[in-house]
CSV table of C-alpha atoms in Angstrom, one decimal:
chain,number,residue,atom,x,y,z
A,322,UNK,CA,0.0,0.0,0.0
A,323,UNK,CA,1.6,3.3,-1.1
A,324,UNK,CA,0.9,6.8,0.3
A,325,UNK,CA,2.2,10.2,-0.2
A,326,UNK,CA,3.4,10.1,3.4
A,327,UNK,CA,3.5,7.5,6.2
A,328,UNK,CA,3.7,8.8,9.8
A,329,UNK,CA,5.3,6.2,12.0
A,330,UNK,CA,3.8,6.8,15.4
A,331,UNK,CA,0.3,7.7,16.5
A,332,UNK,CA,1.1,10.0,19.4
A,333,UNK,CA,0.9,13.7,19.7
A,334,UNK,CA,3.4,14.6,17.0
A,335,UNK,CA,2.3,11.9,14.6
A,336,UNK,CA,-1.4,12.8,14.8
A,337,UNK,CA,-0.7,16.5,14.4
A,338,UNK,CA,1.5,15.9,11.3
A,339,UNK,CA,-1.1,13.5,9.9
A,340,UNK,CA,-3.8,16.2,10.2
A,341,UNK,CA,-1.6,18.9,8.6
A,342,UNK,CA,-0.7,16.6,5.7
A,343,UNK,CA,-4.2,15.4,5.1
A,344,UNK,CA,-5.5,19.0,5.1
A,345,UNK,CA,-2.8,19.8,2.5
A,346,UNK,CA,-4.5,17.2,0.3
A,347,UNK,CA,-1.9,14.5,0.8
A,348,UNK,CA,-2.7,10.8,1.1
A,349,UNK,CA,-1.4,10.0,4.5
A,350,UNK,CA,-1.5,7.1,7.0
A,351,UNK,CA,-0.7,7.4,10.7
A,352,UNK,CA,0.8,4.0,11.6
A,353,UNK,CA,0.6,3.0,15.3
A,354,UNK,CA,1.9,-0.2,17.0
A,355,UNK,CA,-0.7,-0.1,19.7
A,356,UNK,CA,-4.4,-1.1,19.2
A,357,UNK,CA,-5.3,2.6,19.5
A,358,UNK,CA,-3.6,6.0,18.9
A,359,UNK,CA,-2.9,8.7,21.5
A,360,UNK,CA,-2.8,6.6,24.7
A,361,UNK,CA,0.0,8.7,26.2
A,362,UNK,CA,-1.8,11.9,25.2
A,363,UNK,CA,-4.8,11.0,27.3
A,364,UNK,CA,-2.6,10.8,30.4
A,365,UNK,CA,-1.1,14.3,30.1
A,366,UNK,CA,-1.9,17.0,32.6
A,367,UNK,CA,-3.5,14.5,34.9
A,368,UNK,CA,-6.1,13.8,32.2
A,369,UNK,CA,-6.7,17.4,31.4
A,370,UNK,CA,-4.0,17.8,28.7
A,371,UNK,CA,-1.8,20.8,29.3
A,372,UNK,CA,-1.2,21.0,25.5
A,373,UNK,CA,1.0,24.1,25.3
A,374,UNK,CA,2.4,27.0,27.3
A,375,UNK,CA,2.1,30.5,25.9
A,376,UNK,CA,5.5,31.4,27.4
A,377,UNK,CA,7.4,28.6,25.7
A,378,UNK,CA,10.5,29.8,23.8
A,379,UNK,CA,13.6,28.0,22.4
A,380,UNK,CA,15.8,28.9,25.3
A,381,UNK,CA,13.5,26.8,27.6
A,382,UNK,CA,14.5,23.5,26.0
A,383,UNK,CA,17.3,21.0,26.6
A,384,UNK,CA,19.1,18.7,24.2
A,385,UNK,CA,19.9,20.0,20.7
A,386,UNK,CA,18.5,23.5,21.0
A,387,UNK,CA,19.8,24.4,17.5
A,388,UNK,CA,17.6,21.7,16.1
A,389,UNK,CA,14.6,22.8,18.1
A,390,UNK,CA,14.8,26.6,17.4
A,391,UNK,CA,13.5,26.7,13.8
A,392,UNK,CA,10.4,24.7,14.6
A,393,UNK,CA,9.6,26.6,17.8
A,394,UNK,CA,9.9,29.9,16.0
A,395,UNK,CA,7.9,28.8,12.9
A,396,UNK,CA,5.1,27.4,15.1
A,397,UNK,CA,5.1,29.3,18.4
A,398,UNK,CA,2.3,28.7,21.0
A,399,UNK,CA,0.0,31.2,19.3
A,400,UNK,CA,0.0,29.2,16.1
A,401,UNK,CA,-0.5,26.0,18.0
A,402,UNK,CA,-3.5,27.5,19.8
A,403,UNK,CA,-4.9,28.5,16.4
A,404,UNK,CA,-4.3,25.0,15.0
A,405,UNK,CA,-6.4,23.5,17.8
A,406,UNK,CA,-9.1,26.3,17.6
A,407,UNK,CA,-9.5,25.4,14.0
A,408,UNK,CA,-10.2,21.8,15.0
A,409,UNK,CA,-12.9,23.0,17.6
A,410,UNK,CA,-10.7,23.0,20.7
A,411,UNK,CA,-10.6,26.5,22.3
A,412,UNK,CA,-8.1,26.9,25.2
A,413,UNK,CA,-8.1,28.2,28.7
A,414,UNK,CA,-4.8,29.6,29.9
A,415,UNK,CA,-3.9,29.8,33.6
A,416,UNK,CA,-1.6,32.2,35.4
A,417,UNK,CA,1.5,30.1,34.6
A,418,UNK,CA,0.8,30.3,30.9
A,419,UNK,CA,-0.4,26.6,30.8
A,420,UNK,CA,-3.1,26.0,28.1
A,421,UNK,CA,-5.8,23.4,28.6
A,422,UNK,CA,-8.8,22.6,26.4
A,423,UNK,CA,-11.9,24.5,27.5
A,424,UNK,CA,-13.5,21.1,28.2
A,425,UNK,CA,-10.7,20.4,30.7
A,426,UNK,CA,-10.4,16.9,29.3
A,427,UNK,CA,-7.5,15.3,27.4
A,428,UNK,CA,-9.9,13.2,25.4
A,429,UNK,CA,-11.1,16.4,23.7
A,430,UNK,CA,-7.7,17.0,22.3
A,431,UNK,CA,-7.3,13.4,21.1
A,432,UNK,CA,-10.8,13.3,19.6
A,433,UNK,CA,-10.3,16.5,17.8
A,434,UNK,CA,-7.1,15.2,16.2
A,435,UNK,CA,-8.7,12.0,15.1
A,436,UNK,CA,-11.8,13.7,13.8
A,437,UNK,CA,-9.7,16.2,11.8
A,438,UNK,CA,-7.6,13.4,10.4
A,439,UNK,CA,-10.6,11.4,9.2
A,440,UNK,CA,-12.5,14.5,7.9
A,441,UNK,CA,-9.5,15.4,5.8
A,442,UNK,CA,-9.1,11.9,4.3
A,443,UNK,CA,-6.2,10.7,6.4
A,444,UNK,CA,-6.0,7.1,7.7
A,445,UNK,CA,-5.2,5.4,10.9
A,446,UNK,CA,-3.4,2.0,10.8
A,447,UNK,CA,-3.1,0.4,14.2
A,448,UNK,CA,-1.5,-2.8,15.4
A,449,UNK,CA,1.4,-2.3,13.0
A,450,UNK,CA,4.7,-2.6,14.9
A,451,UNK,CA,7.5,-1.6,12.5
A,452,UNK,CA,10.3,-4.1,12.4
A,453,UNK,CA,12.2,-2.5,9.5
A,454,UNK,CA,12.3,0.6,7.4
A,455,UNK,CA,14.1,0.6,4.1
A,456,UNK,CA,15.9,3.5,2.4
A,457,UNK,CA,13.0,3.4,-0.1
A,458,UNK,CA,10.7,4.2,2.8
A,459,UNK,CA,9.0,0.8,2.9
A,460,UNK,CA,8.0,-0.1,6.5
A,461,UNK,CA,7.6,-3.8,7.4
A,462,UNK,CA,5.9,-5.0,10.5
A,463,UNK,CA,6.4,-8.1,12.6
A,464,UNK,CA,3.9,-10.1,10.5
A,465,UNK,CA,5.6,-9.2,7.3
A,466,UNK,CA,3.0,-6.6,6.2
A,467,UNK,CA,4.3,-3.7,4.2
A,468,UNK,CA,3.4,-0.1,3.8
A,469,UNK,CA,5.3,2.6,2.0
A,470,UNK,CA,5.3,6.3,1.3
A,471,UNK,CA,7.0,8.8,-1.0
A,472,UNK,CA,8.0,10.4,2.4
A,473,UNK,CA,8.0,9.1,5.9
A,474,UNK,CA,8.0,10.8,9.3
A,475,UNK,CA,9.5,9.2,12.4
A,476,UNK,CA,7.1,10.2,15.3
A,477,UNK,CA,8.0,7.1,17.3
A,478,UNK,CA,8.4,9.0,20.6
A,479,UNK,CA,10.8,8.1,23.4
A,480,UNK,CA,11.2,5.5,26.1
A,481,UNK,CA,9.2,7.2,28.9
A,482,UNK,CA,6.0,5.5,30.1
A,483,UNK,CA,6.2,2.0,28.5
A,484,UNK,CA,2.9,1.1,30.0
A,485,UNK,CA,1.3,3.6,27.6
A,486,UNK,CA,3.0,2.1,24.6
A,487,UNK,CA,6.5,3.7,24.6
A,488,UNK,CA,9.0,1.5,22.9
A,489,UNK,CA,12.4,1.7,21.2
A,490,UNK,CA,12.7,2.2,17.5
A,491,UNK,CA,15.9,0.2,16.7
A,492,UNK,CA,15.1,0.0,13.0
A,493,UNK,CA,16.3,3.5,12.4
A,494,UNK,CA,19.8,2.5,13.3
A,495,UNK,CA,19.9,0.4,10.2
A,496,UNK,CA,19.5,3.6,8.2
A,497,UNK,CA,22.7,5.1,9.8
A,498,UNK,CA,20.9,7.2,12.4
A,499,UNK,CA,22.4,7.5,15.8
A,500,UNK,CA,20.9,8.1,19.3
A,501,UNK,CA,22.3,10.3,21.9
A,502,UNK,CA,22.2,9.0,25.5
A,503,UNK,CA,18.6,8.6,26.5
A,504,UNK,CA,17.6,8.9,30.2
A,505,UNK,CA,14.5,9.8,32.2
A,506,UNK,CA,13.4,13.4,32.4
A,507,UNK,CA,10.4,14.6,34.5
A,508,UNK,CA,10.8,11.6,36.8
A,509,UNK,CA,10.6,11.1,40.6
A,510,UNK,CA,13.9,10.9,42.4
A,511,UNK,CA,15.3,8.0,44.3
A,512,UNK,CA,16.8,9.3,47.6
A,513,UNK,CA,17.5,8.0,51.0
A,514,UNK,CA,13.9,7.2,52.2
A,515,UNK,CA,12.3,9.1,55.0
A,516,UNK,CA,9.6,6.7,56.4
A,517,UNK,CA,8.3,9.3,58.9
A,518,UNK,CA,7.3,11.6,56.0
A,519,UNK,CA,5.9,9.1,53.5
A,520,UNK,CA,2.8,10.4,51.8
A,521,UNK,CA,3.3,14.0,53.0
A,522,UNK,CA,3.1,16.8,50.5
A,523,UNK,CA,4.8,20.2,51.1
A,524,UNK,CA,5.5,23.4,49.2
A,525,UNK,CA,9.3,24.0,49.2
A,526,UNK,CA,12.3,25.1,47.3
A,527,UNK,CA,14.7,22.5,46.0
A,528,UNK,CA,18.3,22.6,44.7
A,529,UNK,CA,20.2,19.8,42.9
A,530,UNK,CA,23.5,20.0,41.1
A,531,UNK,CA,23.2,23.8,41.1
A,532,UNK,CA,19.7,23.9,39.7
A,533,UNK,CA,16.8,25.3,41.7
A,534,UNK,CA,13.0,24.6,41.6
A,535,UNK,CA,10.1,25.6,43.8
A,536,UNK,CA,6.8,23.9,44.2
A,537,UNK,CA,5.2,20.7,45.6
A,538,UNK,CA,7.3,17.9,47.0
A,539,UNK,CA,5.8,14.5,47.8
A,540,UNK,CA,7.7,12.1,50.1
A,541,UNK,CA,7.4,8.5,48.9
A,542,UNK,CA,8.6,5.0,49.9
A,543,UNK,CA,11.5,5.3,47.5
A,544,UNK,CA,12.4,9.0,47.7
A,545,UNK,CA,10.6,12.1,46.5
A,546,UNK,CA,8.2,13.0,43.8
A,547,UNK,CA,6.0,16.0,42.9
A,548,UNK,CA,6.6,18.5,40.1
A,549,UNK,CA,9.4,20.4,41.7
A,550,UNK,CA,11.4,17.2,42.2
A,551,UNK,CA,10.6,15.8,38.8
A,552,UNK,CA,11.9,18.9,37.1
A,553,UNK,CA,15.3,18.1,38.5
A,554,UNK,CA,15.4,14.5,37.4
A,555,UNK,CA,17.7,15.1,34.4
A,556,UNK,CA,20.4,16.3,36.9
A,557,UNK,CA,20.1,13.4,39.3
A,558,UNK,CA,23.0,11.0,39.6
A,559,UNK,CA,24.4,8.8,42.4
A,560,UNK,CA,26.3,10.8,44.9
A,561,UNK,CA,24.4,14.0,44.3
A,562,UNK,CA,22.6,15.8,47.2
A,563,UNK,CA,19.1,17.2,47.1
A,564,UNK,CA,18.7,20.3,49.3
A,565,UNK,CA,15.3,21.2,50.6
A,566,UNK,CA,14.2,24.7,51.7
A,567,UNK,CA,10.9,24.2,53.6
A,568,UNK,CA,10.5,28.0,53.8
A,569,UNK,CA,10.9,28.8,50.1
A,570,UNK,CA,13.5,31.5,50.6
A,571,UNK,CA,12.3,33.0,53.8
A,572,UNK,CA,14.6,33.1,56.8
A,573,UNK,CA,13.3,32.1,60.2
A,574,UNK,CA,14.2,33.8,63.6
A,575,UNK,CA,13.9,30.8,65.8
A,576,UNK,CA,15.7,32.6,68.7
A,577,UNK,CA,12.8,35.0,68.9
A,578,UNK,CA,10.3,32.1,68.6
A,579,UNK,CA,12.0,30.3,71.5
A,580,UNK,CA,11.7,33.5,73.6
A,581,UNK,CA,7.9,33.7,72.9
A,582,UNK,CA,7.3,30.0,73.5
A,583,UNK,CA,9.8,29.0,76.1
A,584,UNK,CA,7.7,26.1,77.4
A,585,UNK,CA,7.0,24.6,74.0
A,586,UNK,CA,8.4,21.1,73.7
A,587,UNK,CA,10.6,20.5,70.7
A,588,UNK,CA,8.2,17.9,69.2
A,589,UNK,CA,5.8,20.8,68.6
A,590,UNK,CA,8.2,23.7,68.4
A,591,UNK,CA,8.1,24.0,64.6
A,592,UNK,CA,4.3,23.5,64.4
A,593,UNK,CA,2.7,26.2,62.3
A,594,UNK,CA,5.9,26.8,60.3
A,595,UNK,CA,6.0,23.3,58.8
A,596,UNK,CA,3.7,20.3,59.1
A,597,UNK,CA,4.2,18.5,62.5
A,598,UNK,CA,5.8,15.4,61.0
A,599,UNK,CA,8.3,17.6,59.1
A,600,UNK,CA,9.1,19.6,62.3
A,601,UNK,CA,9.8,16.5,64.3
A,602,UNK,CA,12.0,15.0,61.6
A,603,UNK,CA,14.0,18.3,61.3
A,604,UNK,CA,14.4,18.5,65.1
A,605,UNK,CA,15.8,15.0,65.2
A,606,UNK,CA,18.1,15.7,62.2
A,607,UNK,CA,19.4,18.8,64.0
A,608,UNK,CA,20.4,16.6,66.9
A,609,UNK,CA,17.9,18.2,69.4
A,610,UNK,CA,16.0,16.0,71.8
A,611,UNK,CA,12.2,16.0,71.2
A,612,UNK,CA,11.5,16.3,74.9
A,613,UNK,CA,13.5,19.4,75.3
A,614,UNK,CA,11.7,22.8,75.7
A,615,UNK,CA,12.4,25.8,73.6
A,616,UNK,CA,13.7,27.8,76.6
A,617,UNK,CA,16.5,25.2,76.9
A,618,UNK,CA,17.8,25.6,73.4
A,619,UNK,CA,21.4,26.6,73.0
A,620,UNK,CA,22.5,29.1,70.3
A,621,UNK,CA,24.1,26.2,68.4
A,622,UNK,CA,20.9,24.2,68.5
A,623,UNK,CA,18.9,27.1,67.2
A,624,UNK,CA,21.3,27.6,64.4
A,625,UNK,CA,21.2,23.8,63.6
A,626,UNK,CA,17.4,24.0,63.4
A,627,UNK,CA,17.4,27.1,61.2
A,628,UNK,CA,19.8,25.3,58.9
A,629,UNK,CA,17.6,22.2,58.8
A,630,UNK,CA,14.5,24.3,57.9
A,631,UNK,CA,16.2,26.0,55.0
A,632,UNK,CA,18.8,23.5,53.8
A,633,UNK,CA,17.9,20.0,54.8
A,634,UNK,CA,19.7,17.5,52.6
A,635,UNK,CA,19.0,14.0,51.2
A,636,UNK,CA,21.5,11.8,49.3
A,637,UNK,CA,20.3,11.1,45.8
A,638,UNK,CA,20.6,7.7,44.1
A,639,UNK,CA,19.3,8.8,40.7
A,640,UNK,CA,16.1,9.3,38.8
A,641,UNK,CA,13.3,6.7,39.2
A,642,UNK,CA,13.4,5.4,35.7
A,643,UNK,CA,11.4,5.4,32.4
A,644,UNK,CA,8.5,3.5,33.9
A,645,UNK,CA,7.6,6.6,36.0
A,646,UNK,CA,9.0,9.3,33.7
A,647,UNK,CA,6.9,11.6,31.7
A,648,UNK,CA,9.5,12.5,29.1
A,649,UNK,CA,12.7,11.1,27.6
A,650,UNK,CA,15.8,13.2,27.5
A,651,UNK,CA,18.0,12.5,24.5
A,652,UNK,CA,16.9,10.8,21.3
A,653,UNK,CA,17.8,10.8,17.6
A,654,UNK,CA,21.0,12.8,17.1
A,655,UNK,CA,20.0,16.2,15.9
A,656,UNK,CA,23.2,16.4,13.8
A,657,UNK,CA,21.6,13.9,11.4
A,658,UNK,CA,18.7,16.2,10.6
A,659,UNK,CA,18.3,19.6,8.8
A,660,UNK,CA,17.0,22.0,11.4
A,661,UNK,CA,14.9,24.0,8.9
A,662,UNK,CA,13.0,21.0,7.6
A,663,UNK,CA,13.7,18.2,10.1
A,664,UNK,CA,14.6,16.0,7.1
A,665,UNK,CA,17.2,13.3,7.5
A,666,UNK,CA,20.7,14.1,6.2
A,667,UNK,CA,21.1,10.3,5.7
A,668,UNK,CA,17.9,9.2,4.0
A,669,UNK,CA,16.1,11.6,1.6
A,670,UNK,CA,12.4,11.9,2.2
A,671,UNK,CA,12.7,10.7,5.9
A,672,UNK,CA,11.8,13.2,8.6
A,673,UNK,CA,11.5,13.1,12.4
A,674,UNK,CA,9.5,15.0,15.0
A,675,UNK,CA,8.6,15.1,18.7
A,676,UNK,CA,10.1,13.1,21.5
A,677,UNK,CA,11.9,10.8,19.1
A,678,UNK,CA,14.4,13.7,18.7
A,679,UNK,CA,17.0,14.9,21.1
A,680,UNK,CA,14.9,17.8,22.4
A,681,UNK,CA,12.9,18.0,25.7
A,682,UNK,CA,11.5,20.7,27.9
A,683,UNK,CA,10.3,21.4,31.4
A,684,UNK,CA,6.9,20.4,32.8
A,685,UNK,CA,4.0,22.7,32.0
A,686,UNK,CA,3.1,22.2,28.4
A,687,UNK,CA,6.5,22.7,26.9
A,688,UNK,CA,7.0,19.1,25.7
A,689,UNK,CA,3.7,19.0,23.9
A,690,UNK,CA,4.5,22.4,22.4
A,691,UNK,CA,7.6,20.8,20.9
A,692,UNK,CA,5.6,17.8,19.7
A,693,UNK,CA,3.1,20.1,17.8
A,694,UNK,CA,5.7,22.6,16.5
A,695,UNK,CA,8.1,19.9,15.2
A,696,UNK,CA,5.3,17.9,13.6
A,697,UNK,CA,3.8,20.9,11.8
A,698,UNK,CA,7.3,22.0,10.5
A,699,UNK,CA,8.0,18.4,9.3
A,700,UNK,CA,4.5,18.2,7.7
A,701,UNK,CA,5.1,21.5,5.9
A,702,UNK,CA,8.5,20.3,4.7
A,703,UNK,CA,7.1,17.0,3.4
A,704,UNK,CA,4.3,18.9,1.6
A,705,UNK,CA,6.9,21.2,-0.1
A,706,UNK,CA,9.0,18.2,-1.0
A,707,UNK,CA,6.1,16.4,-2.6
A,708,UNK,CA,5.3,19.6,-4.6
A,709,UNK,CA,8.8,19.8,-6.1
């Protein structure tokens, strides 16, 4: 079966490219290994789909920024919002610039993409797990079925969230393409566990490897999670130290507090500043007896408590892994693609987009913005190639 273009991968970037190509009048098939397209998309934004961020700019991204810049400039958030508005999905934008569908449901985004693809004459082919791709752009699946296109787009995604269908795409290596080192980004952190704080959520500031974040932290049985911690996953490595500021930049005067509350026992001394369980844990870590009263504190103990409140540390073992990661850092080496078109330098007519490439961003709509922008640039480039 021959098409103008075959899109390998039915995730965010694959579906967006399919819609753009079908609307341009191209015969296009979106080819997906899973029984249905868009499974990972349904899970984004806790099921609400934070599908872009109006503040996203090239400097916000990691990996090969030179590769990312042309797509992000050609299709900035305003154009992405217009793309979805044209498919019947208006956006609501919050104070942090995060855009959600007005319905507040990820299913609305996926349904809109599928409807637009079908309405424009594009096709979905599911259950087709690509085993090989030839230089003539013939894709063969595990059952020996074949599908080919005049052009092909690699929208195969990364390794994060295998339970939602993420899988490797080793067949691209046979075409001479290389992968940079891939590792979990936006993932929980494995640290020395703190059983007394398991299940507790706090707002705090974090520092790891010289990088800072502020937001929610969740203590777990294996370490810490929450958006603030997950933003730092790409910098996690064995031997690193996570520093936690429970006061988010404020500086306490515990000496004055002790004078006001001289009879307060240390097990409750920090109550009102931090949750009780956190307070007791910090008192213990500062080497102060829980049965002691505030009036008995020495200057050294007060200083130790203040240091614990604003710079408590946990040894880091690493990021949790791809099973719990939201995004893959690393991917197809950007040096093998032309930034202005996202066409392969090694195989004419082959393009790539989205998480498959060595580009990733922070949490908050940035990674889906990259998925749409790169897909729309690649689709435009494919259309121009087919016109030539």
